[in-house]
Amino acid sequence: MTSLHAGGLALVLARAQFGFTIAFHIMFPAFSIGLAAYLAVLELMWLVTKRPVYLDAYRYWLKIFAVIFAIGVVSGLVMAYEVGANWAGYSAKVGPILGPLLAWETMSAFFLEAGFLGIMLFGMSRVGPKLHFAATALVSIGTLISASWILAANSWMQTPRGYALAPDGAFIPKNWLAIIFNPTFPYMWLHMVLAAFIATALAVGAVGAFHLLRNPKNPVSRLMFSMAMWLLTIAVPVQGFVGDESGRATMTDQPLKLAAMEGDFHTRAGQALHLFGWPSRSLGRLLYDVKIPDLGSLIITHKLHGVVQGLDAFPKSDWPVLIPTFWGFRVMVGLWSLMLLLALGALALRRGGRLYENAWFKRFAVAMGPAGFLTIIAGWVVTETGRQPWTVYGVLRTVQSASPLTLGEIVWSFGIIIVLYTLVFGVGIRYVLGLMAHEPTVGEPPLRDDKPLRSHGPHRLHDPAPAPSPAE
C-alpha cells in the first residue's frame, strides 16, 4: 500500500486532512480577534458616554465570544496532533524554529488570555468597570499577540530567513529577528488582522440587519449594524491596498505562486488580466481564458507593459497546485468586491438618512454575514497551495516532511476527524447561531456570575453556616 512518505494519494489525503482542519479552525481565531477588539471598543464607549446601549451590545456579544473562543482553542489542538502524526519529517527538521515560536505564543498570548478571560466573562460586578475594561483590553491584545506568533511561523515558511541547515537537514535558528520579521510577515500580519476585523464586522452587521428586519426600532440592533458598516467603510478599501502591496511583495519573493494565482503560463511584457479560465498543467495553458489585455501587468507592476514572469520560467516539478490556487484567488477577490459594494452602499444610505430603513440593503447585509470567513479560507488556500510543493519554500519539500504512514491509516484518521468535527463542532456552531438569533434587548442580562461553590473541605468563616440537623 502507498505510504505517506512515498507520496501519491496518501500524501494528497494527508494534505487534505490538514487543510480541512485548518480551514475549520481558522474561522474561530479570526472571529475571536475581531470580537475581542469589538468588545473592548463597546466597553470603552460605555465608560466614556455612559450610554446603556453600549453595555447591552457588549453583554450580547460577550456570550457569543465565550463560545467562539472555546471552539477555537479546542479545534486548534487537533492540528498539533496532526503535525506530530502525519508530518514527522517536518516536525524533526523545522522543530528548532517552530517549537520556540509556538512556545512563545503560549507563554505570552495564551497565558495573557487565560489570565484575564475569567474576569472578562464574569468579573464586572467584582472588580469594577475600569478594571473590567482593562481585562477586556488585555484579552484583545492577547488575541493579537497570538496571531502575531502564528503568522510569524507561517510567514517564515513562505520566505525563510535567519537559519542554517544542520547535516541532517534540520533548520538551526541563527537570527531570531530575521526569522520573525521575514519579508512576508508584515504583509501577512496586516492582511490577516484586517481580514479578521472585516469578517467580524460582516457577522455583527448581519446579525444587526437580521433583527432590524423584524424590529427596525431596536436600539441595540441599530448600534451594532451602524458600527459594523462604519468599520467596513474604512477597512475594506484599506484591505484592497494592503492586498495590492502583498501581491507586489509576492512578485519579488514567490513569483511562481503569483504566476499560479494569476494564471500566467508564459512570461511576457504587457501581461493580461485573466478574469476566468481553467488552468491545465498538462497542456501548459489556461483553457477558456477570459482576459483583459495588459491589465495584469498594470496591476502587478504598476506599468502597462511591465514584465511579469509566467509558470514557464520555472521547472514544472516546482509548480504549485494550480486549480485551487487560481480559483481561490478569484473567490477571495470576488467576495472582497461584494464587501466593497456593501460598504459603499452603507455610506450612500447613511448620507441619505436611510441606513436603517432600506429592507433590500439589510437583506444584502444578512447574506454577506459569512462572506468574511469564506474569504479568509479562500485566502489561506491560495497561501498554502501556492507554496506547494514545499513546506518551507524552496528548501524543504512536502514529500520530505511526511510521516511513513499508509493510505489506510490516513483514510481512517481523516474519517474520524470528519465525523467528530461534524458532530461536536456542528453542535457548537448551531448553538452560536441560536445565540445570534436571539434578539438583543434593552437591559441585556449579563453572563451568570454566581459565586463559586465549595465541593469539599471545611467551611470558611464567610461561607454560609451549615443548616442544623433535626437532632440539634
PDB file of C-alpha atoms in Angstrom, residues 10-177:
ATOM      1  CA  ALA A  10      -1.697   9.113   0.781  1.00  0.00           C
ATOM      2  CA  LEU A  11       0.209  12.406   0.646  1.00  0.00           C
ATOM      3  CA  VAL A  12      -2.688  14.161  -1.081  1.00  0.00           C
ATOM      4  CA  LEU A  13      -5.151  12.927   1.561  1.00  0.00           C
ATOM      5  CA  ALA A  14      -2.822  13.932   4.397  1.00  0.00           C
ATOM      6  CA  ARG A  15      -2.637  17.436   2.957  1.00  0.00           C
ATOM      7  CA  ALA A  16      -6.421  17.454   2.516  1.00  0.00           C
ATOM      8  CA  GLN A  17      -6.858  16.369   6.139  1.00  0.00           C
ATOM      9  CA  PHE A  18      -4.714  19.194   7.454  1.00  0.00           C
ATOM     10  CA  GLY A  19      -6.409  21.601   5.043  1.00  0.00           C
ATOM     11  CA  PHE A  20      -9.829  20.525   6.329  1.00  0.00           C
ATOM     12  CA  THR A  21      -8.917  21.036   9.978  1.00  0.00           C
ATOM     13  CA  ILE A  22      -7.183  24.378   9.479  1.00  0.00           C
ATOM     14  CA  ALA A  23      -9.975  25.695   7.249  1.00  0.00           C
ATOM     15  CA  PHE A  24     -12.438  24.872  10.019  1.00  0.00           C
ATOM     16  CA  HIS A  25     -10.183  26.162  12.799  1.00  0.00           C
ATOM     17  CA  ILE A  26      -9.111  29.460  11.249  1.00  0.00           C
ATOM     18  CA  MET A  27     -12.617  30.903  11.319  1.00  0.00           C
ATOM     19  CA  PHE A  28     -12.755  30.855  15.116  1.00  0.00           C
ATOM     20  CA  PRO A  29      -9.452  32.582  15.985  1.00  0.00           C
ATOM     21  CA  ALA A  30     -10.273  35.199  13.343  1.00  0.00           C
ATOM     22  CA  PHE A  31     -13.704  35.742  14.907  1.00  0.00           C
ATOM     23  CA  SER A  32     -12.107  35.839  18.375  1.00  0.00           C
ATOM     24  CA  ILE A  33      -9.621  38.516  17.270  1.00  0.00           C
ATOM     25  CA  GLY A  34     -12.355  40.683  15.796  1.00  0.00           C
ATOM     26  CA  LEU A  35     -14.901  40.154  18.570  1.00  0.00           C
ATOM     27  CA  ALA A  36     -12.375  40.818  21.356  1.00  0.00           C
ATOM     28  CA  ALA A  37     -11.454  44.148  19.769  1.00  0.00           C
ATOM     29  CA  TYR A  38     -15.135  44.981  19.191  1.00  0.00           C
ATOM     30  CA  LEU A  39     -15.965  44.193  22.815  1.00  0.00           C
ATOM     31  CA  ALA A  40     -13.117  46.425  24.002  1.00  0.00           C
ATOM     32  CA  VAL A  41     -14.457  49.293  21.878  1.00  0.00           C
ATOM     33  CA  LEU A  42     -18.016  48.765  23.134  1.00  0.00           C
ATOM     34  CA  GLU A  43     -16.935  48.772  26.774  1.00  0.00           C
ATOM     35  CA  LEU A  44     -14.750  51.844  26.262  1.00  0.00           C
ATOM     36  CA  MET A  45     -17.652  53.687  24.625  1.00  0.00           C
ATOM     37  CA  TRP A  46     -19.887  52.721  27.543  1.00  0.00           C
ATOM     38  CA  LEU A  47     -17.361  54.059  30.054  1.00  0.00           C
ATOM     39  CA  VAL A  48     -16.909  57.311  28.110  1.00  0.00           C
ATOM     40  CA  THR A  49     -20.517  58.055  27.109  1.00  0.00           C
ATOM     41  CA  LYS A  50     -22.405  56.284  29.939  1.00  0.00           C
ATOM     42  CA  ARG A  51     -24.975  55.195  27.344  1.00  0.00           C
ATOM     43  CA  PRO A  52     -26.503  51.827  28.389  1.00  0.00           C
ATOM     44  CA  VAL A  53     -26.917  50.704  24.767  1.00  0.00           C
ATOM     45  CA  TYR A  54     -23.163  50.059  24.532  1.00  0.00           C
ATOM     46  CA  LEU A  55     -23.293  47.852  27.618  1.00  0.00           C
ATOM     47  CA  ASP A  56     -26.285  45.976  26.187  1.00  0.00           C
ATOM     48  CA  ALA A  57     -24.395  45.293  22.949  1.00  0.00           C
ATOM     49  CA  TYR A  58     -21.326  44.282  24.959  1.00  0.00           C
ATOM     50  CA  ARG A  59     -23.253  41.737  27.013  1.00  0.00           C
ATOM     51  CA  TYR A  60     -24.951  40.349  23.914  1.00  0.00           C
ATOM     52  CA  TRP A  61     -21.689  39.672  22.059  1.00  0.00           C
ATOM     53  CA  LEU A  62     -19.779  38.559  25.160  1.00  0.00           C
ATOM     54  CA  LYS A  63     -21.892  35.406  25.329  1.00  0.00           C
ATOM     55  CA  ILE A  64     -21.097  34.611  21.704  1.00  0.00           C
ATOM     56  CA  PHE A  65     -17.409  35.394  22.197  1.00  0.00           C
ATOM     57  CA  ALA A  66     -17.163  32.906  25.072  1.00  0.00           C
ATOM     58  CA  VAL A  67     -18.358  30.038  22.859  1.00  0.00           C
ATOM     59  CA  ILE A  68     -16.309  31.088  19.834  1.00  0.00           C
ATOM     60  CA  PHE A  69     -13.149  31.329  21.940  1.00  0.00           C
ATOM     61  CA  ALA A  70     -13.697  27.854  23.393  1.00  0.00           C
ATOM     62  CA  ILE A  71     -14.298  26.260  19.962  1.00  0.00           C
ATOM     63  CA  GLY A  72     -11.169  27.948  18.621  1.00  0.00           C
ATOM     64  CA  VAL A  73      -8.991  26.546  21.407  1.00  0.00           C
ATOM     65  CA  VAL A  74     -10.331  23.002  21.087  1.00  0.00           C
ATOM     66  CA  SER A  75     -10.200  22.882  17.274  1.00  0.00           C
ATOM     67  CA  GLY A  76      -6.615  24.142  17.346  1.00  0.00           C
ATOM     68  CA  LEU A  77      -5.431  21.241  19.487  1.00  0.00           C
ATOM     69  CA  VAL A  78      -6.229  18.747  16.725  1.00  0.00           C
ATOM     70  CA  MET A  79      -3.713  20.339  14.374  1.00  0.00           C
ATOM     71  CA  ALA A  80      -0.890  19.901  16.882  1.00  0.00           C
ATOM     72  CA  TYR A  81      -1.549  16.162  16.932  1.00  0.00           C
ATOM     73  CA  GLU A  82      -1.785  16.056  13.141  1.00  0.00           C
ATOM     74  CA  VAL A  83       1.628  17.691  12.759  1.00  0.00           C
ATOM     75  CA  GLY A  84       3.188  15.048  15.001  1.00  0.00           C
ATOM     76  CA  ALA A  85       1.334  12.091  13.479  1.00  0.00           C
ATOM     77  CA  ASN A  86       1.273  12.894   9.756  1.00  0.00           C
ATOM     78  CA  TRP A  87       4.247  15.220   9.345  1.00  0.00           C
ATOM     79  CA  ALA A  88       7.081  13.730  11.391  1.00  0.00           C
ATOM     80  CA  GLY A  89       9.723  14.837   8.881  1.00  0.00           C
ATOM     81  CA  TYR A  90       8.510  18.405   9.137  1.00  0.00           C
ATOM     82  CA  SER A  91       8.477  18.255  12.942  1.00  0.00           C
ATOM     83  CA  ALA A  92      12.012  16.893  13.111  1.00  0.00           C
ATOM     84  CA  LYS A  93      13.516  19.387  10.674  1.00  0.00           C
ATOM     85  CA  VAL A  94      11.534  22.555  11.467  1.00  0.00           C
ATOM     86  CA  GLY A  95      11.082  21.905  15.210  1.00  0.00           C
ATOM     87  CA  PRO A  96      14.092  24.027  16.299  1.00  0.00           C
ATOM     88  CA  ILE A  97      12.370  27.076  14.794  1.00  0.00           C
ATOM     89  CA  LEU A  98       8.657  26.243  15.016  1.00  0.00           C
ATOM     90  CA  GLY A  99       8.854  24.940  18.603  1.00  0.00           C
ATOM     91  CA  PRO A 100      10.162  28.163  20.202  1.00  0.00           C
ATOM     92  CA  LEU A 101       7.719  30.306  18.213  1.00  0.00           C
ATOM     93  CA  LEU A 102       4.736  28.279  19.430  1.00  0.00           C
ATOM     94  CA  ALA A 103       6.151  28.198  22.961  1.00  0.00           C
ATOM     95  CA  TRP A 104       6.444  31.971  22.981  1.00  0.00           C
ATOM     96  CA  GLU A 105       2.857  32.186  21.782  1.00  0.00           C
ATOM     97  CA  THR A 106       1.764  30.041  24.713  1.00  0.00           C
ATOM     98  CA  MET A 107       3.795  31.898  27.322  1.00  0.00           C
ATOM     99  CA  SER A 108       2.825  35.374  26.145  1.00  0.00           C
ATOM    100  CA  ALA A 109      -0.534  35.326  24.390  1.00  0.00           C
ATOM    101  CA  PHE A 110      -2.279  32.252  25.764  1.00  0.00           C
ATOM    102  CA  PHE A 111      -1.308  32.952  29.381  1.00  0.00           C
ATOM    103  CA  LEU A 112      -2.468  36.562  28.977  1.00  0.00           C
ATOM    104  CA  GLU A 113      -5.807  35.486  27.528  1.00  0.00           C
ATOM    105  CA  ALA A 114      -6.311  32.708  30.080  1.00  0.00           C
ATOM    106  CA  GLY A 115      -5.386  35.003  32.965  1.00  0.00           C
ATOM    107  CA  PHE A 116      -7.941  37.684  32.170  1.00  0.00           C
ATOM    108  CA  LEU A 117     -10.668  35.778  30.302  1.00  0.00           C
ATOM    109  CA  GLY A 118     -12.448  34.784  33.523  1.00  0.00           C
ATOM    110  CA  ILE A 119     -12.512  38.407  34.703  1.00  0.00           C
ATOM    111  CA  MET A 120     -13.788  39.480  31.305  1.00  0.00           C
ATOM    112  CA  LEU A 121     -16.605  36.926  31.317  1.00  0.00           C
ATOM    113  CA  PHE A 122     -17.707  37.010  34.952  1.00  0.00           C
ATOM    114  CA  GLY A 123     -15.891  39.772  36.824  1.00  0.00           C
ATOM    115  CA  MET A 124     -17.628  43.069  36.104  1.00  0.00           C
ATOM    116  CA  SER A 125     -19.573  43.070  39.379  1.00  0.00           C
ATOM    117  CA  ARG A 126     -16.455  42.030  41.312  1.00  0.00           C
ATOM    118  CA  VAL A 127     -13.631  44.253  40.029  1.00  0.00           C
ATOM    119  CA  GLY A 128     -15.486  47.357  38.853  1.00  0.00           C
ATOM    120  CA  PRO A 129     -15.960  48.803  35.353  1.00  0.00           C
ATOM    121  CA  LYS A 130     -12.466  50.264  34.810  1.00  0.00           C
ATOM    122  CA  LEU A 131     -10.555  47.174  35.861  1.00  0.00           C
ATOM    123  CA  HIS A 132     -13.001  45.070  33.892  1.00  0.00           C
ATOM    124  CA  PHE A 133     -12.306  47.141  30.792  1.00  0.00           C
ATOM    125  CA  ALA A 134      -8.585  46.582  31.378  1.00  0.00           C
ATOM    126  CA  ALA A 135      -9.228  42.824  31.408  1.00  0.00           C
ATOM    127  CA  THR A 136     -11.213  43.036  28.150  1.00  0.00           C
ATOM    128  CA  ALA A 137      -8.450  45.091  26.526  1.00  0.00           C
ATOM    129  CA  LEU A 138      -5.772  42.630  27.657  1.00  0.00           C
ATOM    130  CA  VAL A 139      -7.704  39.682  26.246  1.00  0.00           C
ATOM    131  CA  SER A 140      -7.987  41.584  22.951  1.00  0.00           C
ATOM    132  CA  ILE A 141      -4.256  42.322  22.983  1.00  0.00           C
ATOM    133  CA  GLY A 142      -3.630  38.648  23.739  1.00  0.00           C
ATOM    134  CA  THR A 143      -5.512  37.550  20.622  1.00  0.00           C
ATOM    135  CA  LEU A 144      -3.379  39.897  18.502  1.00  0.00           C
ATOM    136  CA  ILE A 145      -0.159  38.638  20.100  1.00  0.00           C
ATOM    137  CA  SER A 146      -1.250  35.060  19.444  1.00  0.00           C
ATOM    138  CA  ALA A 147      -1.934  35.879  15.800  1.00  0.00           C
ATOM    139  CA  SER A 148       1.488  37.530  15.542  1.00  0.00           C
ATOM    140  CA  TRP A 149       3.387  34.415  16.653  1.00  0.00           C
ATOM    141  CA  ILE A 150       1.355  32.087  14.423  1.00  0.00           C
ATOM    142  CA  LEU A 151       1.777  34.375  11.435  1.00  0.00           C
ATOM    143  CA  ALA A 152       5.492  34.711  12.152  1.00  0.00           C
ATOM    144  CA  ALA A 153       5.773  30.916  11.925  1.00  0.00           C
ATOM    145  CA  ASN A 154       3.712  30.641   8.755  1.00  0.00           C
ATOM    146  CA  SER A 155       5.319  33.611   7.010  1.00  0.00           C
ATOM    147  CA  TRP A 156       8.763  32.142   7.740  1.00  0.00           C
ATOM    148  CA  MET A 157       7.673  29.007   5.887  1.00  0.00           C
ATOM    149  CA  GLN A 158       6.852  31.265   2.911  1.00  0.00           C
ATOM    150  CA  THR A 159      10.100  33.285   2.989  1.00  0.00           C
ATOM    151  CA  PRO A 160      12.588  31.512   5.291  1.00  0.00           C
ATOM    152  CA  ARG A 161      15.361  33.691   6.716  1.00  0.00           C
ATOM    153  CA  GLY A 162      17.792  33.653   9.650  1.00  0.00           C
ATOM    154  CA  TYR A 163      18.596  29.921   9.705  1.00  0.00           C
ATOM    155  CA  ALA A 164      21.334  27.431   8.886  1.00  0.00           C
ATOM    156  CA  LEU A 165      20.923  23.812   7.831  1.00  0.00           C
ATOM    157  CA  ALA A 166      22.392  21.072  10.027  1.00  0.00           C
ATOM    158  CA  PRO A 167      23.978  17.978   8.401  1.00  0.00           C
ATOM    159  CA  ASP A 168      20.731  16.050   8.950  1.00  0.00           C
ATOM    160  CA  GLY A 169      18.703  18.790   7.232  1.00  0.00           C
ATOM    161  CA  ALA A 170      17.296  20.358  10.403  1.00  0.00           C
ATOM    162  CA  PHE A 171      16.802  24.125  10.451  1.00  0.00           C
ATOM    163  CA  ILE A 172      19.010  25.760  13.100  1.00  0.00           C
ATOM    164  CA  PRO A 173      17.999  29.298  14.157  1.00  0.00           C
ATOM    165  CA  LYS A 174      20.752  31.879  13.724  1.00  0.00           C
ATOM    166  CA  ASN A 175      18.903  35.201  13.851  1.00  0.00           C
ATOM    167  CA  TRP A 176      15.516  35.298  15.563  1.00  0.00           C
ATOM    168  CA  LEU A 177      14.729  38.836  14.397  1.00  0.00           C
TER     169      LEU A 177
END
